[in-house]
């Protein structure tokens, strides 16, 4: 994020905060134009520490690039400090208390979405789920809806790559804990006639041909935010998210 940010001119200062006090300095040392960057130590589990840091540096925006287990204190700290908020994945779901594999419990991002009114009342903006997926995938879906199609039956987000790292059999580009969480939770599907519902883990396998030389990979249903986010804004009949674990 810092390497991209240093090429942008729309901010005056950029604070890299981490529980490891030296991590930000390591990143800044690798930048070609480090002048606008500084580092700080903060425990993202502590709302009060985040608020204090935001007030000290007079932050306008808090970008949460942490594991979604830390969303709640960062989200609430941004609200208390009066900052715009962005994250890359929404709050974790909670399973149905008695029938978790057949009924939807508290879906991903429920508390964040329900906070919409109080953020609006305070004149603040929170862009949740604004990573690549969810985030960029939602933008692509909206662009397709607005500019490419008159009607849409299904929006299916497919995640797969031919990434390899020597010595590792499987290497996601994000938290391995999150990968385990979303693949072992009951997958969710949305249908206009049925609403949100769960399916079996690794259900509805399909071979998807990814572009740009990536190739054909088997994808299966997993729990993911787009299934909840896209139907809120785009008229369609079905939304699915499938992940390639191969």
GROMACS .gro file of C-alpha atoms in nm:
model
  246
    1UNK     CA    1   0.000   0.000   0.000
    2UNK     CA    2   0.281   0.242   0.086
    3UNK     CA    3   0.465   0.178  -0.240
    4UNK     CA    4   0.154   0.278  -0.435
    5UNK     CA    5   0.070   0.567  -0.204
    6UNK     CA    6   0.410   0.730  -0.255
    7UNK     CA    7   0.321   0.784  -0.622
    8UNK     CA    8   0.000   0.970  -0.531
    9UNK     CA    9  -0.025   1.339  -0.447
   10UNK     CA   10  -0.366   1.359  -0.279
   11UNK     CA   11  -0.239   1.326   0.080
   12UNK     CA   12   0.000   1.531   0.291
   13UNK     CA   13   0.110   1.264   0.537
   14UNK     CA   14   0.077   0.887   0.570
   15UNK     CA   15   0.124   0.704   0.900
   16UNK     CA   16   0.205   0.332   0.894
   17UNK     CA   17   0.085   0.188   1.225
   18UNK     CA   18   0.160  -0.163   1.345
   19UNK     CA   19   0.190  -0.349   1.674
   20UNK     CA   20   0.554  -0.407   1.576
   21UNK     CA   21   0.716  -0.069   1.627
   22UNK     CA   22   0.985  -0.135   1.368
   23UNK     CA   23   0.767  -0.265   1.089
   24UNK     CA   24   0.667   0.076   0.957
   25UNK     CA   25   1.028   0.195   0.955
   26UNK     CA   26   1.130  -0.111   0.752
   27UNK     CA   27   0.872  -0.028   0.487
   28UNK     CA   28   0.954   0.343   0.478
   29UNK     CA   29   1.323   0.262   0.427
   30UNK     CA   30   1.233   0.085   0.102
   31UNK     CA   31   1.042   0.381  -0.046
   32UNK     CA   32   1.196   0.607  -0.307
   33UNK     CA   33   1.016   0.915  -0.172
   34UNK     CA   34   0.969   0.859   0.203
   35UNK     CA   35   0.927   1.223   0.304
   36UNK     CA   36   0.552   1.216   0.370
   37UNK     CA   37   0.560   0.884   0.558
   38UNK     CA   38   0.603   0.813   0.927
   39UNK     CA   39   0.553   0.511   1.150
   40UNK     CA   40   0.376   0.451   1.480
   41UNK     CA   41   0.321   0.166   1.721
   42UNK     CA   42  -0.039   0.076   1.801
   43UNK     CA   43  -0.230  -0.228   1.921
   44UNK     CA   44  -0.522  -0.263   1.680
   45UNK     CA   45  -0.716  -0.456   1.944
   46UNK     CA   46  -0.739  -0.136   2.147
   47UNK     CA   47  -0.994   0.118   2.032
   48UNK     CA   48  -0.856   0.378   2.272
   49UNK     CA   49  -0.502   0.345   2.135
   50UNK     CA   50  -0.626   0.390   1.779
   51UNK     CA   51  -0.836   0.693   1.873
   52UNK     CA   52  -0.540   0.850   2.054
   53UNK     CA   53  -0.311   0.795   1.755
   54UNK     CA   54  -0.568   0.931   1.509
   55UNK     CA   55  -0.613   1.244   1.720
   56UNK     CA   56  -0.240   1.292   1.767
   57UNK     CA   57  -0.161   1.278   1.395
   58UNK     CA   58  -0.487   1.454   1.299
   59UNK     CA   59  -0.588   1.169   1.070
   60UNK     CA   60  -0.860   1.223   0.811
   61UNK     CA   61  -0.878   0.860   0.699
   62UNK     CA   62  -0.812   0.527   0.870
   63UNK     CA   63  -0.737   0.238   0.635
   64UNK     CA   64  -0.774  -0.099   0.805
   65UNK     CA   65  -0.538  -0.347   0.640
   66UNK     CA   66  -0.559  -0.596   0.927
   67UNK     CA   67  -0.713  -0.938   0.962
   68UNK     CA   68  -1.094  -0.894   0.987
   69UNK     CA   69  -1.084  -1.023   1.345
   70UNK     CA   70  -0.963  -0.672   1.430
   71UNK     CA   71  -1.233  -0.487   1.237
   72UNK     CA   72  -1.457  -0.398   1.529
   73UNK     CA   73  -1.214  -0.188   1.738
   74UNK     CA   74  -1.070  -0.015   1.430
   75UNK     CA   75  -1.415   0.057   1.286
   76UNK     CA   76  -1.540   0.199   1.615
   77UNK     CA   77  -1.220   0.397   1.669
   78UNK     CA   78  -1.261   0.565   1.330
   79UNK     CA   79  -1.618   0.658   1.422
   80UNK     CA   80  -1.514   0.802   1.759
   81UNK     CA   81  -1.221   0.992   1.608
   82UNK     CA   82  -1.437   1.132   1.327
   83UNK     CA   83  -1.236   0.970   1.047
   84UNK     CA   84  -1.331   0.824   0.712
   85UNK     CA   85  -1.288   0.446   0.733
   86UNK     CA   86  -1.188   0.182   0.477
   87UNK     CA   87  -1.130  -0.189   0.521
   88UNK     CA   88  -1.058  -0.480   0.290
   89UNK     CA   89  -1.290  -0.741   0.441
   90UNK     CA   90  -1.604  -0.710   0.650
   91UNK     CA   91  -1.675  -0.823   1.006
   92UNK     CA   92  -1.678  -1.199   1.053
   93UNK     CA   93  -2.002  -1.393   1.052
   94UNK     CA   94  -2.152  -1.576   1.348
   95UNK     CA   95  -2.305  -1.920   1.291
   96UNK     CA   96  -2.667  -2.001   1.359
   97UNK     CA   97  -2.677  -2.107   1.727
   98UNK     CA   98  -2.858  -2.437   1.674
   99UNK     CA   99  -2.848  -2.519   1.302
  100UNK     CA  100  -2.529  -2.364   1.161
  101UNK     CA  101  -2.499  -2.575   0.846
  102UNK     CA  102  -2.856  -2.530   0.728
  103UNK     CA  103  -2.960  -2.184   0.847
  104UNK     CA  104  -2.789  -1.845   0.817
  105UNK     CA  105  -2.678  -1.692   1.147
  106UNK     CA  106  -2.536  -1.338   1.159
  107UNK     CA  107  -2.392  -1.280   0.811
  108UNK     CA  108  -2.063  -1.115   0.729
  109UNK     CA  109  -2.058  -0.743   0.802
  110UNK     CA  110  -2.395  -0.737   0.979
  111UNK     CA  111  -2.289  -0.490   1.249
  112UNK     CA  112  -2.111  -0.266   0.999
  113UNK     CA  113  -2.411  -0.247   0.767
  114UNK     CA  114  -2.645  -0.181   1.060
  115UNK     CA  115  -2.423   0.113   1.161
  116UNK     CA  116  -2.503   0.295   0.836
  117UNK     CA  117  -2.750   0.541   0.989
  118UNK     CA  118  -2.530   0.654   1.277
  119UNK     CA  119  -2.234   0.710   1.043
  120UNK     CA  120  -2.456   0.917   0.813
  121UNK     CA  121  -2.591   1.116   1.107
  122UNK     CA  122  -2.234   1.204   1.205
  123UNK     CA  123  -2.146   1.298   0.846
  124UNK     CA  124  -1.886   1.022   0.816
  125UNK     CA  125  -1.807   0.777   0.538
  126UNK     CA  126  -1.719   0.411   0.590
  127UNK     CA  127  -1.625   0.205   0.284
  128UNK     CA  128  -1.635  -0.153   0.406
  129UNK     CA  129  -1.519  -0.451   0.204
  130UNK     CA  130  -1.305  -0.235  -0.026
  131UNK     CA  131  -1.020  -0.470  -0.106
  132UNK     CA  132  -0.992  -0.666  -0.429
  133UNK     CA  133  -1.263  -0.913  -0.341
  134UNK     CA  134  -1.477  -0.786  -0.196
  135UNK     CA  135  -1.427  -0.437  -0.333
  136UNK     CA  136  -1.290  -0.432  -0.686
  137UNK     CA  137  -1.513  -0.729  -0.770
  138UNK     CA  138  -1.816  -0.524  -0.661
  139UNK     CA  139  -1.705  -0.234  -0.882
  140UNK     CA  140  -1.667  -0.468  -1.180
  141UNK     CA  141  -2.016  -0.608  -1.117
  142UNK     CA  142  -2.167  -0.260  -1.096
  143UNK     CA  143  -1.988  -0.150  -1.414
  144UNK     CA  144  -2.120  -0.456  -1.597
  145UNK     CA  145  -2.471  -0.382  -1.473
  146UNK     CA  146  -2.456  -0.015  -1.574
  147UNK     CA  147  -2.275  -0.042  -1.907
  148UNK     CA  148  -2.266  -0.396  -2.047
  149UNK     CA  149  -2.601  -0.567  -1.987
  150UNK     CA  150  -2.970  -0.481  -1.997
  151UNK     CA  151  -3.060  -0.756  -1.750
  152UNK     CA  152  -2.852  -0.987  -1.531
  153UNK     CA  153  -2.951  -1.334  -1.419
  154UNK     CA  154  -2.652  -1.432  -1.204
  155UNK     CA  155  -2.343  -1.253  -1.081
  156UNK     CA  156  -2.077  -1.510  -1.003
  157UNK     CA  157  -1.745  -1.402  -0.853
  158UNK     CA  158  -1.466  -1.654  -0.912
  159UNK     CA  159  -1.132  -1.641  -0.730
  160UNK     CA  160  -0.833  -1.838  -0.855
  161UNK     CA  161  -0.473  -1.796  -0.964
  162UNK     CA  162  -0.160  -1.981  -1.068
  163UNK     CA  163   0.048  -1.814  -0.798
  164UNK     CA  164   0.328  -2.029  -0.662
  165UNK     CA  165   0.585  -1.977  -0.388
  166UNK     CA  166   0.881  -2.212  -0.367
  167UNK     CA  167   0.852  -2.452  -0.077
  168UNK     CA  168   0.479  -2.405  -0.024
  169UNK     CA  169   0.203  -2.624  -0.164
  170UNK     CA  170  -0.061  -2.354  -0.115
  171UNK     CA  171   0.001  -1.980  -0.089
  172UNK     CA  172  -0.293  -1.737  -0.074
  173UNK     CA  173  -0.218  -1.368  -0.112
  174UNK     CA  174  -0.398  -1.284   0.212
  175UNK     CA  175  -0.433  -1.420   0.565
  176UNK     CA  176  -0.416  -1.799   0.575
  177UNK     CA  177  -0.639  -1.785   0.883
  178UNK     CA  178  -0.904  -1.600   0.682
  179UNK     CA  179  -0.873  -1.858   0.405
  180UNK     CA  180  -0.941  -2.139   0.652
  181UNK     CA  181  -1.228  -1.945   0.811
  182UNK     CA  182  -1.415  -1.872   0.489
  183UNK     CA  183  -1.371  -2.218   0.340
  184UNK     CA  184  -1.482  -2.411   0.650
  185UNK     CA  185  -1.780  -2.189   0.731
  186UNK     CA  186  -2.106  -2.285   0.556
  187UNK     CA  187  -2.102  -2.122   0.210
  188UNK     CA  188  -2.373  -1.868   0.136
  189UNK     CA  189  -2.573  -1.807  -0.181
  190UNK     CA  190  -2.826  -1.532  -0.251
  191UNK     CA  191  -3.132  -1.574  -0.472
  192UNK     CA  192  -3.401  -1.315  -0.531
  193UNK     CA  193  -3.678  -1.568  -0.477
  194UNK     CA  194  -3.520  -1.724  -0.169
  195UNK     CA  195  -3.292  -1.469  -0.007
  196UNK     CA  196  -2.970  -1.572   0.164
  197UNK     CA  197  -2.915  -1.940   0.236
  198UNK     CA  198  -2.634  -2.183   0.315
  199UNK     CA  199  -2.504  -2.478   0.115
  200UNK     CA  200  -2.265  -2.763   0.191
  201UNK     CA  201  -1.895  -2.681   0.216
  202UNK     CA  202  -1.721  -2.705  -0.124
  203UNK     CA  203  -2.058  -2.740  -0.298
  204UNK     CA  204  -2.144  -2.688  -0.667
  205UNK     CA  205  -1.792  -2.751  -0.807
  206UNK     CA  206  -1.730  -2.608  -1.152
  207UNK     CA  207  -1.433  -2.569  -1.384
  208UNK     CA  208  -1.371  -2.202  -1.451
  209UNK     CA  209  -1.130  -2.086  -1.720
  210UNK     CA  210  -0.940  -1.790  -1.578
  211UNK     CA  211  -0.797  -1.541  -1.830
  212UNK     CA  212  -0.444  -1.410  -1.888
  213UNK     CA  213  -0.285  -1.752  -1.900
  214UNK     CA  214  -0.396  -1.861  -1.553
  215UNK     CA  215  -0.596  -2.150  -1.694
  216UNK     CA  216  -0.874  -2.383  -1.584
  217UNK     CA  217  -0.929  -2.447  -1.213
  218UNK     CA  218  -1.206  -2.610  -1.013
  219UNK     CA  219  -1.398  -2.360  -0.801
  220UNK     CA  220  -1.638  -2.433  -0.514
  221UNK     CA  221  -1.880  -2.231  -0.304
  222UNK     CA  222  -1.734  -2.055   0.000
  223UNK     CA  223  -1.855  -1.784   0.236
  224UNK     CA  224  -1.775  -1.437   0.101
  225UNK     CA  225  -1.894  -1.079   0.128
  226UNK     CA  226  -2.000  -1.019  -0.232
  227UNK     CA  227  -2.296  -1.252  -0.188
  228UNK     CA  228  -2.434  -1.008   0.069
  229UNK     CA  229  -2.312  -0.680  -0.079
  230UNK     CA  230  -2.395  -0.708  -0.448
  231UNK     CA  231  -2.772  -0.775  -0.416
  232UNK     CA  232  -2.807  -0.456  -0.211
  233UNK     CA  233  -2.722  -0.243  -0.514
  234UNK     CA  234  -2.755  -0.452  -0.832
  235UNK     CA  235  -3.073  -0.605  -0.970
  236UNK     CA  236  -3.012  -0.973  -1.048
  237UNK     CA  237  -3.157  -1.313  -0.966
  238UNK     CA  238  -2.861  -1.491  -0.805
  239UNK     CA  239  -2.519  -1.413  -0.656
  240UNK     CA  240  -2.248  -1.670  -0.582
  241UNK     CA  241  -1.883  -1.669  -0.483
  242UNK     CA  242  -1.655  -1.961  -0.562
  243UNK     CA  243  -1.292  -2.014  -0.473
  244UNK     CA  244  -1.028  -2.232  -0.635
  245UNK     CA  245  -0.838  -2.430  -0.374
  246UNK     CA  246  -0.621  -2.611  -0.627
   0.00000   0.00000   0.00000
